[in-house]
Short mmCIF file of N, CA and C in Angstrom, two decimals:
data_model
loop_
_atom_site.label_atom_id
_atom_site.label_comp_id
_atom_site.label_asym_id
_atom_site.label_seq_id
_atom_site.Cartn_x
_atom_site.Cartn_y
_atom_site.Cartn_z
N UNK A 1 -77.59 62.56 -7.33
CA UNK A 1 -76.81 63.28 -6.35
C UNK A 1 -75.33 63.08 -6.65
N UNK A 2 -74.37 63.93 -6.21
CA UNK A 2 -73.26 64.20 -6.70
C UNK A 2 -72.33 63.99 -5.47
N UNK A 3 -71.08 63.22 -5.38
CA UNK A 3 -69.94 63.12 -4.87
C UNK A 3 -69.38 64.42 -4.43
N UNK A 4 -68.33 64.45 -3.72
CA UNK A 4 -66.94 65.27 -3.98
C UNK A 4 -66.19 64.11 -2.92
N UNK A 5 -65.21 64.94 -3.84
CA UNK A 5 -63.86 64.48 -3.38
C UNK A 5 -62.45 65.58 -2.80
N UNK A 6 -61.99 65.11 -1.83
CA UNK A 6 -60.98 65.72 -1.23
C UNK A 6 -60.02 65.26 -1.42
N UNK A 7 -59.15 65.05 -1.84
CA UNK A 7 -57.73 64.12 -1.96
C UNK A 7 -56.66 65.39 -2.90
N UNK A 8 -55.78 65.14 -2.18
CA UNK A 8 -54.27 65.86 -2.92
C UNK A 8 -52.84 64.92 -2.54
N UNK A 9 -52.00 64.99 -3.79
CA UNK A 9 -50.90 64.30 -3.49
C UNK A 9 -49.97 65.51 -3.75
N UNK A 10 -48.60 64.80 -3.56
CA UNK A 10 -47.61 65.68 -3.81
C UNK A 10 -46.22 64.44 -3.77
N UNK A 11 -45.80 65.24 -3.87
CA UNK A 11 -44.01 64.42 -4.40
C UNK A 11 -43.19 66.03 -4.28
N UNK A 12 -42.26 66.08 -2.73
CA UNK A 12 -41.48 67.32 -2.59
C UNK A 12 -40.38 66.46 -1.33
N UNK A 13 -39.82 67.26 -0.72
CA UNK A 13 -38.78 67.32 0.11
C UNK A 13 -39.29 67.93 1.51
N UNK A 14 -39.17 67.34 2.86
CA UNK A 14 -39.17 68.20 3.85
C UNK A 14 -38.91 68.80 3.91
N UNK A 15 -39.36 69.99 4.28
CA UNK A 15 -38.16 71.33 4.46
C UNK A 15 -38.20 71.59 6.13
N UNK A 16 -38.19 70.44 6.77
CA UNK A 16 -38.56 70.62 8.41
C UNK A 16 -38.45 69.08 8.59
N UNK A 17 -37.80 68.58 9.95
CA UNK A 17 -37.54 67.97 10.38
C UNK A 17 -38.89 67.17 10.90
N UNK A 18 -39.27 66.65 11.19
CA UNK A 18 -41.01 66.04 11.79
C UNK A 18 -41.08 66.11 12.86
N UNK A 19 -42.04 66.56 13.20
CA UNK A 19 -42.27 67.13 14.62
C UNK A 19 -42.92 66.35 15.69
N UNK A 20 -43.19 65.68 16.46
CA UNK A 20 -43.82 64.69 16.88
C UNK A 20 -44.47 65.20 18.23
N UNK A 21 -45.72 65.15 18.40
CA UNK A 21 -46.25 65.51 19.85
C UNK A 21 -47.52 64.96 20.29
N UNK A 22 -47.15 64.35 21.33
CA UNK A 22 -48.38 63.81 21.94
C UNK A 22 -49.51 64.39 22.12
N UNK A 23 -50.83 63.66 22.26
CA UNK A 23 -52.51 64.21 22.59
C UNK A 23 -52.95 64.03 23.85
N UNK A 24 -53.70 65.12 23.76
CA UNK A 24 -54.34 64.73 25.29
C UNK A 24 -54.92 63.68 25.82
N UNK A 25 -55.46 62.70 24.18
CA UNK A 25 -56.32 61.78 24.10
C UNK A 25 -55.87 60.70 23.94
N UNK A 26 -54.09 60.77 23.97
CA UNK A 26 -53.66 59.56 24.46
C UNK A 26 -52.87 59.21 22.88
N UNK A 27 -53.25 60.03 21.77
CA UNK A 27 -52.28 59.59 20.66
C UNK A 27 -51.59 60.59 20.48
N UNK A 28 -50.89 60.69 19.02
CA UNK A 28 -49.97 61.26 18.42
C UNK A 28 -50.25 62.31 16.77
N UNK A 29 -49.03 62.76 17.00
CA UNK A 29 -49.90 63.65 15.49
C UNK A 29 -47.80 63.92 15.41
N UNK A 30 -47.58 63.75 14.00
CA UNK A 30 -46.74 64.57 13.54
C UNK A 30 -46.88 65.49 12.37
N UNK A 31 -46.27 66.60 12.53
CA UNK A 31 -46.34 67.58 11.49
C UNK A 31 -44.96 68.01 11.18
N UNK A 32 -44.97 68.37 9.28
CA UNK A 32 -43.93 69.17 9.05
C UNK A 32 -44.30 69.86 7.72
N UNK A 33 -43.02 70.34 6.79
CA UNK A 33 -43.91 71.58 6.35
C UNK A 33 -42.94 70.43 5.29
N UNK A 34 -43.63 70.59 3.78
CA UNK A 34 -43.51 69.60 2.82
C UNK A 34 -42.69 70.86 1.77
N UNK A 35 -41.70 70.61 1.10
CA UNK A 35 -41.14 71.86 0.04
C UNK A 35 -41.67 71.24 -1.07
N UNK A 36 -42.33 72.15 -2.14
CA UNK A 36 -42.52 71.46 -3.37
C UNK A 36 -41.70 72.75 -4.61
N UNK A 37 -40.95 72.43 -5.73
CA UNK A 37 -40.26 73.46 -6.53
C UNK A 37 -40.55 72.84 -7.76
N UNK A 38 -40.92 74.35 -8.41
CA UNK A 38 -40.73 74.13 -9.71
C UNK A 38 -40.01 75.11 -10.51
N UNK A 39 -39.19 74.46 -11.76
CA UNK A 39 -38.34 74.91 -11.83
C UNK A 39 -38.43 75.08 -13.53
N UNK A 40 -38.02 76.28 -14.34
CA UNK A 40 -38.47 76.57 -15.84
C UNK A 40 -37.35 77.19 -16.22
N UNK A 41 -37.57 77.49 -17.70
CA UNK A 41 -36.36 78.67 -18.20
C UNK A 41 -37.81 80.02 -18.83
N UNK A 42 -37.24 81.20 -18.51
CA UNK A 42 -38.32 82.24 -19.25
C UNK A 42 -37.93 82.31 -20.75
N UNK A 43 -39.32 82.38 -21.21
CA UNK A 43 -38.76 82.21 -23.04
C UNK A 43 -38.33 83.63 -23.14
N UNK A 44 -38.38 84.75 -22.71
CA UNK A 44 -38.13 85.63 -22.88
C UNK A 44 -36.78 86.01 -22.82
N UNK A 45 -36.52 85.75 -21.51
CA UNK A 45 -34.76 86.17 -21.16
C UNK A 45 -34.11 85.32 -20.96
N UNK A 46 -34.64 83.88 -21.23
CA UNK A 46 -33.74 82.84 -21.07
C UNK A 46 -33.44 82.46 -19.19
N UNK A 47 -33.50 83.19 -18.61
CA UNK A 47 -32.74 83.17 -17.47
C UNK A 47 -33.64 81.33 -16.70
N UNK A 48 -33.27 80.88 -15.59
CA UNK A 48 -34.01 79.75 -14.92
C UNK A 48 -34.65 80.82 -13.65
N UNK A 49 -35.83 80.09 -13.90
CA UNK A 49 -37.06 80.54 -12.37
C UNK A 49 -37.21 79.00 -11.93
N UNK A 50 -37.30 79.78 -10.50
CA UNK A 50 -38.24 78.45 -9.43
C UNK A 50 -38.88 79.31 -8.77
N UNK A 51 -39.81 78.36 -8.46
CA UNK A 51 -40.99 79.01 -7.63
C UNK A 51 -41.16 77.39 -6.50
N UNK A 52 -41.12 78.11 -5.53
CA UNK A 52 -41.06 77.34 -4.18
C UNK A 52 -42.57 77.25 -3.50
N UNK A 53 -43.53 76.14 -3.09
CA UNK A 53 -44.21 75.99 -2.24
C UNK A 53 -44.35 75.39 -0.92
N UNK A 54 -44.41 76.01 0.06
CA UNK A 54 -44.47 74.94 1.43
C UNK A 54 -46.08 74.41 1.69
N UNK A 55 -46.24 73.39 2.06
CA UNK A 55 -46.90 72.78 2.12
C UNK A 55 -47.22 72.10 3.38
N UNK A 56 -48.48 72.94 4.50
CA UNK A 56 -47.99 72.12 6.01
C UNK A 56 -48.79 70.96 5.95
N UNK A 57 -48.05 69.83 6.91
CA UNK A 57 -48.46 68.57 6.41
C UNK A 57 -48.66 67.92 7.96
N UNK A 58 -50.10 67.31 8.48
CA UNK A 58 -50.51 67.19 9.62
C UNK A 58 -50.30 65.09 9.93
N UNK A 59 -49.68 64.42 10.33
CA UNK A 59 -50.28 63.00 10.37
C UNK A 59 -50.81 62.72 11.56
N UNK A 60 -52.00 62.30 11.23
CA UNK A 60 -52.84 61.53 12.81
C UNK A 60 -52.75 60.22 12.64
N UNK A 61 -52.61 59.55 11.61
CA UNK A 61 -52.17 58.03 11.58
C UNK A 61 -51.01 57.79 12.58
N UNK A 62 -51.50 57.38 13.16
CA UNK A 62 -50.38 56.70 14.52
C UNK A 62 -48.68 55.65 14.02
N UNK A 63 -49.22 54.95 13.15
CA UNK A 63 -48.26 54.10 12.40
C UNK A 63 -47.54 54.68 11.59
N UNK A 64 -48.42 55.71 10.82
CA UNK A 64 -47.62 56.83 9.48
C UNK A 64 -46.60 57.39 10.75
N UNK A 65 -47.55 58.03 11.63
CA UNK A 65 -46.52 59.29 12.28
C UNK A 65 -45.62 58.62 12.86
N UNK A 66 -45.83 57.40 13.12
CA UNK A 66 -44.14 56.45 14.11
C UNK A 66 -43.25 56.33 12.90
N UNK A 67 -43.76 56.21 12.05
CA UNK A 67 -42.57 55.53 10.73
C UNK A 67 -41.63 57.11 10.50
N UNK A 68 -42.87 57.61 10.36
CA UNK A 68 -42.20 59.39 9.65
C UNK A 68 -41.12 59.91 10.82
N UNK A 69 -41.51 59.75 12.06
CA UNK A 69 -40.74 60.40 12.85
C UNK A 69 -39.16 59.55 13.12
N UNK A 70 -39.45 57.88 12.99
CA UNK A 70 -38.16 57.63 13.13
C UNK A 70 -37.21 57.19 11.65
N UNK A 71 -38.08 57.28 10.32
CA UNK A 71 -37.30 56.97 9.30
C UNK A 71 -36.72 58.47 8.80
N UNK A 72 -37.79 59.73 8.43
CA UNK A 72 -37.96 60.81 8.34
C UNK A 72 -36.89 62.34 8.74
N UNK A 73 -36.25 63.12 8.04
CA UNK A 73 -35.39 63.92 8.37
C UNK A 73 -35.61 65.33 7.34
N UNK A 74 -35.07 66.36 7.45
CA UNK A 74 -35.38 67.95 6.64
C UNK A 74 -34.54 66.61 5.80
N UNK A 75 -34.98 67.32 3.89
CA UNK A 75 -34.47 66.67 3.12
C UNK A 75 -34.75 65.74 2.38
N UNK A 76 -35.76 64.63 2.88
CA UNK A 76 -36.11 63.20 2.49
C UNK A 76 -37.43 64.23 1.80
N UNK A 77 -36.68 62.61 0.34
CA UNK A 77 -37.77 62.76 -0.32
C UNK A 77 -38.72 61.92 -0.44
N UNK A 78 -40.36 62.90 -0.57
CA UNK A 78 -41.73 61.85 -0.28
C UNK A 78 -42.74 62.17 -0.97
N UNK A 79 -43.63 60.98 -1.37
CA UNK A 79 -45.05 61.39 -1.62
C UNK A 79 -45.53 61.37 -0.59
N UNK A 80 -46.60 61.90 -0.86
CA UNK A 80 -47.97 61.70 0.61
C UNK A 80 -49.02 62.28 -0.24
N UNK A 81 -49.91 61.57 0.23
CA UNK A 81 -51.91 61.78 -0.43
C UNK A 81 -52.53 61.86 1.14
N UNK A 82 -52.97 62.74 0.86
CA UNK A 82 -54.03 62.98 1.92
C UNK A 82 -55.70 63.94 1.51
N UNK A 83 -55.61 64.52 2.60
CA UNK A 83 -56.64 65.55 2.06
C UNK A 83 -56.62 67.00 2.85
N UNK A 84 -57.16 68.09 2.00
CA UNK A 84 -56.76 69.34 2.47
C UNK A 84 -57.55 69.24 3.29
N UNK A 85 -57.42 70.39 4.97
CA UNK A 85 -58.42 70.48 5.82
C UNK A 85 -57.83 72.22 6.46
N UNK A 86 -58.91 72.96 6.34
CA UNK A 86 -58.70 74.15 7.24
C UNK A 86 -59.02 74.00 8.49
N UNK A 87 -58.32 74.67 9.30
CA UNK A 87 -58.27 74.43 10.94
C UNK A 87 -58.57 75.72 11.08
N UNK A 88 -59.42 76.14 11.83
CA UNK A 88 -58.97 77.77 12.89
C UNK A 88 -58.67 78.02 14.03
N UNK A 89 -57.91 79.03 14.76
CA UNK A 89 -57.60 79.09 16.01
C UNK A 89 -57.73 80.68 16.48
N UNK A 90 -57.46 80.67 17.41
CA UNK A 90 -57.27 82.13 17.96
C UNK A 90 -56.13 82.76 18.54
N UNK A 91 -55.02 83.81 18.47
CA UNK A 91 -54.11 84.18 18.39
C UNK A 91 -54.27 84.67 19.56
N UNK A 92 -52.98 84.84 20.25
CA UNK A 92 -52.97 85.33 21.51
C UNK A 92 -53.21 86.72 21.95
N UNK A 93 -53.91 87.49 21.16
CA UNK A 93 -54.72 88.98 20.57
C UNK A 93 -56.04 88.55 20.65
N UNK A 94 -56.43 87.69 20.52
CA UNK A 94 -58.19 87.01 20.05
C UNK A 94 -58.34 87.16 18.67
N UNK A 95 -57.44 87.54 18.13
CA UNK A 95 -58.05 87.53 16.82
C UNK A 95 -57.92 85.42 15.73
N UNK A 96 -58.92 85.34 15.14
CA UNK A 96 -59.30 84.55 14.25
C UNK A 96 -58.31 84.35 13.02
N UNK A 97 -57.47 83.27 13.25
CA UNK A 97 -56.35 82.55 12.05
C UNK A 97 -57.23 81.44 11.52
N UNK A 98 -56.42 81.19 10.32
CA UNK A 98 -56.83 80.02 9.49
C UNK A 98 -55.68 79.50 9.11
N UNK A 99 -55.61 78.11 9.04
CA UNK A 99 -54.16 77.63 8.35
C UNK A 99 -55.12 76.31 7.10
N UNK A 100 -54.37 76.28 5.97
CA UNK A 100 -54.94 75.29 5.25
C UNK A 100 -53.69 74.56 5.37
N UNK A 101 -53.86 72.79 5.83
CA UNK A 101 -53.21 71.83 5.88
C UNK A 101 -53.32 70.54 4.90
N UNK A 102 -52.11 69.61 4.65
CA UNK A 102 -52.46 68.19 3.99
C UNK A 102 -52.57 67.40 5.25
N UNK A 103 -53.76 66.68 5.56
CA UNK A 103 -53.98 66.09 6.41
C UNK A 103 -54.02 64.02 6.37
N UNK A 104 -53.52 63.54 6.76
CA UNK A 104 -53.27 61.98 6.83
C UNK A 104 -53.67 61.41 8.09
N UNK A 105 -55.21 61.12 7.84
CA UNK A 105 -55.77 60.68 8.72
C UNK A 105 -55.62 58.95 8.96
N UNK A 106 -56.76 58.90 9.82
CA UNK A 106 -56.09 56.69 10.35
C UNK A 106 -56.26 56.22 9.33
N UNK A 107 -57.43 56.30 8.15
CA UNK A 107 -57.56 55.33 6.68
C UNK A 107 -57.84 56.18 5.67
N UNK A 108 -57.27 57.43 5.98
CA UNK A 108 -57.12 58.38 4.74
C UNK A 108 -55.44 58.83 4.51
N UNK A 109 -54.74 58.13 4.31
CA UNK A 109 -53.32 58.99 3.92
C UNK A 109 -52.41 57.89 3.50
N UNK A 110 -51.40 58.35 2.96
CA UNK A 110 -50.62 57.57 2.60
C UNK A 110 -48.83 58.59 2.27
N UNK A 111 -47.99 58.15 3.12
CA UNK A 111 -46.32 58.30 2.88
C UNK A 111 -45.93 57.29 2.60
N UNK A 112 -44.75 57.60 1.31
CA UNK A 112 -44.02 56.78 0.98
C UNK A 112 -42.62 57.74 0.99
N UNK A 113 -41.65 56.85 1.37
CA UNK A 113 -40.67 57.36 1.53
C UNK A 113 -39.64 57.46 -0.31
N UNK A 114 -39.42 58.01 -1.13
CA UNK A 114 -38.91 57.84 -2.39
C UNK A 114 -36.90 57.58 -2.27
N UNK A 115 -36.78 57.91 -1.06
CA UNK A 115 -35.01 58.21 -1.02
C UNK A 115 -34.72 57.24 0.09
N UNK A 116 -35.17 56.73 -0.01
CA UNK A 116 -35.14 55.30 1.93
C UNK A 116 -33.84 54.90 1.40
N UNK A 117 -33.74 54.04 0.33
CA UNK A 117 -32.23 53.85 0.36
C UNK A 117 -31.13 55.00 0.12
N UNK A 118 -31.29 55.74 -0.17
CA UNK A 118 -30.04 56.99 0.05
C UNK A 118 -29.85 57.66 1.55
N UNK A 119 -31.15 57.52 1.94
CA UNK A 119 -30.89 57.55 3.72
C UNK A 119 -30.18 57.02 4.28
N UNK A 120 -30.55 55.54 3.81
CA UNK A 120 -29.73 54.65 4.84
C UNK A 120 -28.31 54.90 5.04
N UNK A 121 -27.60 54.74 3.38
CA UNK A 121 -26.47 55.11 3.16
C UNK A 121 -26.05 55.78 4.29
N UNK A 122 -26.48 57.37 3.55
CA UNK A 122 -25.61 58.38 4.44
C UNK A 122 -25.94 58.10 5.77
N UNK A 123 -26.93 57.74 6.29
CA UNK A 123 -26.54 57.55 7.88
C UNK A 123 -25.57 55.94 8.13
N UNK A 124 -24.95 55.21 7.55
CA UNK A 124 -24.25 54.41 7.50
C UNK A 124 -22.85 55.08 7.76
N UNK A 125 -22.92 56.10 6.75
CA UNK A 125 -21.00 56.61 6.15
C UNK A 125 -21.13 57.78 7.63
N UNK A 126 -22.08 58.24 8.54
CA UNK A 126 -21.84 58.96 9.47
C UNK A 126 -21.69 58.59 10.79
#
């Protein structure tokens, strides 16, 4: 019998501030949307391309989401491993959405902050 595995990392930039909101169930969840770029020259015309991905990024880890929300700002740069998860909902039409998310659950995820000391800085010199 055969495994799978769910796991994705990334290494990008917030492109959203972290969002923090309480549960009905008494915890927390922060979300924000993760920027990832890549960036080339075309052999053809020489010119530079990027190509931009957002990436929405869910934490239910209670400890991740306290750290993220008070170390965390649009800008900071991070890894995070988690795992993809589709959610569905219903639109205020009734109609049926899907969003695919990176999800960081209580013993599935992991942020690391890569720019903690350049943070500090600039919030020092402000």
């Amino acid at each position: 019998m055969f495994g799978y595995l769910n796991k994705c990392e990334f290494i990008g930039r917030l492109g959203t501030d972290p969002e923090y909101k309480d549960t009905q169930k008494g915890g927390c969840i922060v979300t924000f949307r993760l920027l990832l770029s890549e960036n080339w020259k075309d052999r053809k015309t020489g010119e530079q391309k990027e190509r931009k991905e957002w990436i929405p990024v869910v934490i239910w880890n209670q400890i991740i989401a306290q750290s993220a929300c008070n170390l965390l700002k649009k800008g900071s740069y991070v890894y995070i491993s988690g795992r993809m998860q589709t959610r569905r909902w219903q639109d205020k039409n009734g109609n049926n959405c899907y969003t695919t998310e990176v999800v960081l659950q209580q013993f599935d995820g992991n942020l690391q902050i890569l720019d903690y000391e350049d943070n500090l800085k600039n919030e020092q010199l402000s």
